[in-house]
mmCIF file of C-alpha atoms and ligand atoms in Angstrom:
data_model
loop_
_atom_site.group_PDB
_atom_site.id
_atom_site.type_symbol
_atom_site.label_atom_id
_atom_site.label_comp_id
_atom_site.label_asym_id
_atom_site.label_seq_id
_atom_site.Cartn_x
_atom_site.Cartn_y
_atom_site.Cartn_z
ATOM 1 C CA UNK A 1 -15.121 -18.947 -1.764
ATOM 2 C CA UNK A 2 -11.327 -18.218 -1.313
ATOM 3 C CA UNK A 3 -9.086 -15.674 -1.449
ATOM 4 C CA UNK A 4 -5.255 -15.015 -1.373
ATOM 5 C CA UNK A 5 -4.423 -12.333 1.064
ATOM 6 C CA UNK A 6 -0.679 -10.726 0.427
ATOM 7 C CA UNK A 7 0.278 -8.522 3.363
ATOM 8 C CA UNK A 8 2.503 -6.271 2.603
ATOM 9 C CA UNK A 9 4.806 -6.810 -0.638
ATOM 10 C CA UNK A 10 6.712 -4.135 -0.662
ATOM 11 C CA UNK A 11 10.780 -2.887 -1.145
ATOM 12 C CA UNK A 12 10.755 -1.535 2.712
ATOM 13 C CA UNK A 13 10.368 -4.483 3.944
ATOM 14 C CA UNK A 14 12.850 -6.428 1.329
ATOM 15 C CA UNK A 15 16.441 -6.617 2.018
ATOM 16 C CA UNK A 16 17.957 -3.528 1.224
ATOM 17 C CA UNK A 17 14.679 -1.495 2.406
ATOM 18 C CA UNK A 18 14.074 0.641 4.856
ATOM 19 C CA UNK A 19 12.459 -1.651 7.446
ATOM 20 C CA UNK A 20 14.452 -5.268 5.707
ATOM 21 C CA UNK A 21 13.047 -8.251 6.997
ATOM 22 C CA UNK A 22 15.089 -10.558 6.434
ATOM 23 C CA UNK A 23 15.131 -13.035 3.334
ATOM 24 C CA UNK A 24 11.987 -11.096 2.839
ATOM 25 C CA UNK A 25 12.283 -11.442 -0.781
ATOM 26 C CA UNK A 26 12.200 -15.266 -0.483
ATOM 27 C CA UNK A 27 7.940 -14.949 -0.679
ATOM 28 C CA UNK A 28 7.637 -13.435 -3.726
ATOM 29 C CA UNK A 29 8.219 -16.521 -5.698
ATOM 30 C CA UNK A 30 5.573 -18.203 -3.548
ATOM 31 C CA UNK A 31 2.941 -15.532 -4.184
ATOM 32 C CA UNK A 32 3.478 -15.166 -7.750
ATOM 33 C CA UNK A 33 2.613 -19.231 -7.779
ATOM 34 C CA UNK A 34 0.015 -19.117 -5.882
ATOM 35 C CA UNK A 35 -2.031 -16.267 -7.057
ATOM 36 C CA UNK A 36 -2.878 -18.149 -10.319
ATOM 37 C CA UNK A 37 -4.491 -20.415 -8.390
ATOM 38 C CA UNK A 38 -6.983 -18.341 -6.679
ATOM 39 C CA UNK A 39 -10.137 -16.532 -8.571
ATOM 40 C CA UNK A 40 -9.455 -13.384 -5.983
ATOM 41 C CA UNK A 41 -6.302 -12.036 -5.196
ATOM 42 C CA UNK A 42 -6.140 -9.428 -2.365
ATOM 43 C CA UNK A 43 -2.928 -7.027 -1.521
ATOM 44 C CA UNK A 44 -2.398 -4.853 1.411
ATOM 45 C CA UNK A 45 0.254 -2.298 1.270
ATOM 46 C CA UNK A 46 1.034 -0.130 4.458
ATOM 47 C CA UNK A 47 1.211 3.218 3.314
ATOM 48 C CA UNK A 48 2.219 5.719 5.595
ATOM 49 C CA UNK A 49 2.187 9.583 5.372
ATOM 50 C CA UNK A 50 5.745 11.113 5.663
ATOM 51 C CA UNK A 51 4.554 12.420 9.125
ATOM 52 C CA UNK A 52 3.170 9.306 10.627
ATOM 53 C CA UNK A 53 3.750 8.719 14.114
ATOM 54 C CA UNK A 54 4.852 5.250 14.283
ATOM 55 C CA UNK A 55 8.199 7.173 12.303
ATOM 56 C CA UNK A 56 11.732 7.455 14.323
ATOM 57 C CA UNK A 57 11.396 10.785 12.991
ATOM 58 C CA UNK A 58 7.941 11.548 15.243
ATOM 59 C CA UNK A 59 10.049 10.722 18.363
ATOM 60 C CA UNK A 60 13.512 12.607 18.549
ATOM 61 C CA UNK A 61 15.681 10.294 21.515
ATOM 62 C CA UNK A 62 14.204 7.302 20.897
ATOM 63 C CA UNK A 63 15.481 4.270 18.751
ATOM 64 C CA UNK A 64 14.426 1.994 16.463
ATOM 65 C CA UNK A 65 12.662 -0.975 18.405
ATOM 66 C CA UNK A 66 11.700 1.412 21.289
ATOM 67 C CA UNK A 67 8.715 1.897 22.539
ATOM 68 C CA UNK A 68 6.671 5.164 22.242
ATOM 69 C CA UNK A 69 2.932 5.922 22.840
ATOM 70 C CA UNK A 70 0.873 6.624 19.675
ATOM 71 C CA UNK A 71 -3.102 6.747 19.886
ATOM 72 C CA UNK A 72 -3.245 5.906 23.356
ATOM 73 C CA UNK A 73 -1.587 2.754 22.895
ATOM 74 C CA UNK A 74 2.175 1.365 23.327
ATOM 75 C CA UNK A 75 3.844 1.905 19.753
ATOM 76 C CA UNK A 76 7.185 0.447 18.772
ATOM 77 C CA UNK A 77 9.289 3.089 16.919
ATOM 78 C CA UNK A 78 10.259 1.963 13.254
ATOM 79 C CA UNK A 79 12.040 3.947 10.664
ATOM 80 C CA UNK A 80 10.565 5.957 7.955
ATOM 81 C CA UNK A 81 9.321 3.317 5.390
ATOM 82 C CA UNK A 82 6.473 2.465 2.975
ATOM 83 C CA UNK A 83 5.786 6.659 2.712
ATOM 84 C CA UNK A 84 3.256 6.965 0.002
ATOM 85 C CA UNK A 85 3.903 7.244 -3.638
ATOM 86 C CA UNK A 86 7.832 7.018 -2.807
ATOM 87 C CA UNK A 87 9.486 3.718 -3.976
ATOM 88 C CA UNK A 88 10.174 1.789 -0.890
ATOM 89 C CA UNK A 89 5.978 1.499 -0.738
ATOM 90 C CA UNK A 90 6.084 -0.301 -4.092
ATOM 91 C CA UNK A 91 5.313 -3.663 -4.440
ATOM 92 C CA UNK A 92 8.675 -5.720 -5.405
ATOM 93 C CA UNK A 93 9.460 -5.875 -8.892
ATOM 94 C CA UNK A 94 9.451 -9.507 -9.382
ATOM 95 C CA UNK A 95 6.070 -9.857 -7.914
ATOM 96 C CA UNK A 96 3.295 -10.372 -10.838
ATOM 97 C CA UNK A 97 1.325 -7.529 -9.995
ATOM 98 C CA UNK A 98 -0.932 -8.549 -12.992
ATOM 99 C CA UNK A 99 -2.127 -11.389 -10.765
ATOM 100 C CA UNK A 100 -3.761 -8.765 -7.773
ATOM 101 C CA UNK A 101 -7.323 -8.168 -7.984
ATOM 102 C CA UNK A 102 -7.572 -5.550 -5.108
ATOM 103 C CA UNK A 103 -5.250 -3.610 -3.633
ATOM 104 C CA UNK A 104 -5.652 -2.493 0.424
ATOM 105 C CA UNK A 105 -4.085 0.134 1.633
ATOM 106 C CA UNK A 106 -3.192 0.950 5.671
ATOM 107 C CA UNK A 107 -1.780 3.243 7.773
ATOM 108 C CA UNK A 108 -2.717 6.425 6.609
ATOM 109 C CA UNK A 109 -4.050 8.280 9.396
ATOM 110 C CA UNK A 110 -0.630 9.319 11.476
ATOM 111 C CA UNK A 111 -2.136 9.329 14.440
ATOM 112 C CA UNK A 112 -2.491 5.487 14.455
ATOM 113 C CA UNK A 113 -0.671 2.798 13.363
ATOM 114 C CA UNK A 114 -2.500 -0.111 11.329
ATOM 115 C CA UNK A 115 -0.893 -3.615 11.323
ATOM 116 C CA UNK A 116 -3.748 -4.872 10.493
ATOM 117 C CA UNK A 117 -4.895 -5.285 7.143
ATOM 118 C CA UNK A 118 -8.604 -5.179 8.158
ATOM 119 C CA UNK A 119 -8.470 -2.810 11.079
ATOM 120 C CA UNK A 120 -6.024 0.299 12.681
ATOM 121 C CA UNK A 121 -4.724 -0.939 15.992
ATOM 122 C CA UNK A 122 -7.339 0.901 18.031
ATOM 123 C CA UNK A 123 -9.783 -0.549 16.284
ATOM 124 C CA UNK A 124 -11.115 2.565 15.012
ATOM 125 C CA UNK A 125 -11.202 2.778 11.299
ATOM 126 C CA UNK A 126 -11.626 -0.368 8.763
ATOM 127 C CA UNK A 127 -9.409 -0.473 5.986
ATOM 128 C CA UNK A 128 -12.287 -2.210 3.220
ATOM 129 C CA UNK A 129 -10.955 -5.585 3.386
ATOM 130 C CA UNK A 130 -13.261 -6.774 5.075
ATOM 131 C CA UNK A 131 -16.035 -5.060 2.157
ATOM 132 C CA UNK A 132 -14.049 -6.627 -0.338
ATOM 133 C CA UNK A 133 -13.994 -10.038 1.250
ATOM 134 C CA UNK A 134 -17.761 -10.403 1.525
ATOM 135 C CA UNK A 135 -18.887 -8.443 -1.768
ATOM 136 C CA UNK A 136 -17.145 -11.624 -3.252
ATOM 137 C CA UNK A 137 -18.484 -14.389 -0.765
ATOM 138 C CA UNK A 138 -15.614 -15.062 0.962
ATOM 139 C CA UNK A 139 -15.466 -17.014 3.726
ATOM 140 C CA UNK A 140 -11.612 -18.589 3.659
ATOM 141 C CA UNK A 141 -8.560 -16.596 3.551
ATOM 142 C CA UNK A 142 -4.844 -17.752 2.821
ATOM 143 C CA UNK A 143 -2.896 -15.207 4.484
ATOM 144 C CA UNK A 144 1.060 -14.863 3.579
ATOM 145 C CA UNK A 145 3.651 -12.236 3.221
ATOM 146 C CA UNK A 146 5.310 -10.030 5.534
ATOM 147 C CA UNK A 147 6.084 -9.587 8.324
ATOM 148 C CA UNK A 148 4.846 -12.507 10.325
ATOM 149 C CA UNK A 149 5.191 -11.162 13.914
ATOM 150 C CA UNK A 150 3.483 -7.849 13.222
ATOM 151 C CA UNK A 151 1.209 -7.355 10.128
ATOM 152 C CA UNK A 152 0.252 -11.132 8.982
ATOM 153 C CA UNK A 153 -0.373 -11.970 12.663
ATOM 154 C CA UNK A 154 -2.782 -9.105 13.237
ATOM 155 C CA UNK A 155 -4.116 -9.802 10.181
ATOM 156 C CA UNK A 156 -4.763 -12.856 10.780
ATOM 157 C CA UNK A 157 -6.392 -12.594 14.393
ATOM 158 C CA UNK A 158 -8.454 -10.093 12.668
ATOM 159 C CA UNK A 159 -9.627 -12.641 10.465
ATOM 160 C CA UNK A 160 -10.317 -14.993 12.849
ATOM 161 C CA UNK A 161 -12.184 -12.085 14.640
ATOM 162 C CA UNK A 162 -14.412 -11.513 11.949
ATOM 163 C CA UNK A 163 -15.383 -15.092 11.441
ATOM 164 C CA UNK A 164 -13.134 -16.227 8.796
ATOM 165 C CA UNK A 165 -11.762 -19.386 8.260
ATOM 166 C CA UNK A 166 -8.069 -19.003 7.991
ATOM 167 C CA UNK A 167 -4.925 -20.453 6.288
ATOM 168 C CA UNK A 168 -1.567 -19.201 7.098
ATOM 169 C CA UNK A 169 0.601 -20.166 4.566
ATOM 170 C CA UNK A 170 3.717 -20.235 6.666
ATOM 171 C CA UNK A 171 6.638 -20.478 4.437
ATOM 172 C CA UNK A 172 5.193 -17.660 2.729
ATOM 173 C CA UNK A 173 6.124 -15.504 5.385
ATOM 174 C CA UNK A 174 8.849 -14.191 7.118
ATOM 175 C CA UNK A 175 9.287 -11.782 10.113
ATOM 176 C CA UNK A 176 11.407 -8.650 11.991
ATOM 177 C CA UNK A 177 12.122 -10.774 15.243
ATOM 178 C CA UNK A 178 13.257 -7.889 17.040
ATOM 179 C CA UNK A 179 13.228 -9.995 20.081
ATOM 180 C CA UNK A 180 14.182 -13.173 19.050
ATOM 181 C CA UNK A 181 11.366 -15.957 19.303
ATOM 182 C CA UNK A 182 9.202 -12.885 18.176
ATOM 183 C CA UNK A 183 8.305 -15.557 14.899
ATOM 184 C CA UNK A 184 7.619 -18.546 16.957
ATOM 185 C CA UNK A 185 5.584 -16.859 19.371
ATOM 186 C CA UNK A 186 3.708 -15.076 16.459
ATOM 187 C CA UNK A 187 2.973 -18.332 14.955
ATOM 188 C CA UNK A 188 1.710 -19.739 18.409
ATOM 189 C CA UNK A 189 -0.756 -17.219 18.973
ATOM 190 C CA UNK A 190 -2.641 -17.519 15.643
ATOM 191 C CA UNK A 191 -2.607 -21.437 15.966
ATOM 192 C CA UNK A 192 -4.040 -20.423 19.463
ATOM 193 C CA UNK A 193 -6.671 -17.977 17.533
ATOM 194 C CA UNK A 194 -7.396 -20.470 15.236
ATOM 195 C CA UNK A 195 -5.627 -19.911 12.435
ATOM 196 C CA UNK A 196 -4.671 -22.995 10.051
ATOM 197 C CA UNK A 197 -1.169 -23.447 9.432
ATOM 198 C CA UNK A 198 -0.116 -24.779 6.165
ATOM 199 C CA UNK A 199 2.317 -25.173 3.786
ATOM 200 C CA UNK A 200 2.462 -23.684 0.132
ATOM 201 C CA UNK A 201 2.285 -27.091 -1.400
ATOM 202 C CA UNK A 202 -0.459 -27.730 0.745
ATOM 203 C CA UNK A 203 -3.159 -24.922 -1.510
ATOM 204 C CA UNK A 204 -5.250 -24.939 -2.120
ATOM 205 C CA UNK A 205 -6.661 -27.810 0.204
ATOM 206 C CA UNK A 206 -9.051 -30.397 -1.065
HETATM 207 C C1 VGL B 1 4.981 -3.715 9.410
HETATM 208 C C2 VGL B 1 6.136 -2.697 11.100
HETATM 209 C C3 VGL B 1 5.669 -1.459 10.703
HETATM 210 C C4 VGL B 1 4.623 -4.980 8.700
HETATM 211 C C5 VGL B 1 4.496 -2.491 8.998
HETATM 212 O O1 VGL B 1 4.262 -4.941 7.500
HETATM 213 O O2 VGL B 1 4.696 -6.046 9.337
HETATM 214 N N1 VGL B 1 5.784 -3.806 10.456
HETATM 215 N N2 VGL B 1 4.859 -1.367 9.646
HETATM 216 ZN ZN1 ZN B 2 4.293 0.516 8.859
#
């Protein structure tokens, strides 16, 4: 069984948002085609209290891009985005929201940030992907969305963690590159992990 996987959808991390990635928006078409062609339809959102420590706001000197501690582990610092219920957590307008079975949400606890759409990055706490995936039998992702040097690529390795076969539909996905190569390497390490990499007109494969 399949399932479409969309990390992360949402107007923080279009242009314009609070954490823009840019030509973000550029996916949505691509999701909105693909998710008719998939009986399950998964969609993380990160969704962040308005005091969670990954915020510039949590650590007064630093900047954006810097690196801070959080959990016991190195956390870069990002601005406030994707706070729940406010509108930069909402999924873009354009994308067909009809279309998503299941929606996952992460990075709730502020002491720990969750790039991940299966796990925090500690490792600590599961998010219920991973319950969702095997309720329905699932046993291939296709992963897309944003961005692809932090949350798809965790998500991803996660996925390959966990046993799943998985499809990274690459121009699906576009990332920060706060250094740049960031992308490049990203995509490297999951084909490393691996992780399939294909294109959207490529999906479902035979
Ligand atoms: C993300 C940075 C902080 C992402 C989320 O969705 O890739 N990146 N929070
Ligand atoms: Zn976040």
């Amino acid at each position: 069984m399949n399932a479409l996987v969309l990390v992360d959808l949402q107007k923080d991390f279009m242009p314009g948002g609070a954490l823009a990635v840019p030509d973000g928006d550029a996916v949505v078409t691509v999701a909105n085609r693909l998710a008719g062609q998939f009986d399950l339809v998964i969609a993380t959102k990160d969704w962040h209290p308005r005091d969670h420590g990954s915020f510039i706001t949590a650590h007064p000197g630093k900047a954006v891009g810097d690196l801070a501690t959080l959990g016991g582990m190195d956390q870069v610092v990002w601005p406030v985005h994707c706070v729940q219920e406010s509108p930069g957590a909402e999924f873009h307008d354009d994308l067909d929201a009809g279309a998503i079975n299941e929606v996952i949400v992460k990075g709730t606890d502020p002491g720990i940030d969750s790039y991940s759409g299966f796990f925090d990055n500690g490792h600590r706490q599961a998010t219920g992907l991973q319950d969702v995936l095997e309720a329905h039998g699932v046993d291939r992702i296709y992963l897309m969305g944003l961005a692809t040097d932090y949350c798809v690529k965790y998500t991803a390795l996660d996925a390959r963690r966990l046993g799943l076969e998985t499809m990274l539909i690459v121009d699906g996905c576009r990332g920060v590159d706060l250094a740049p190569g960031d992308v490049e390497r990203a995509l490297e390490e999951m084909g490393r992990a691996g992780v399939t990499l294909v294109s959207s007109d490529d999906v479902p494969l035979p």
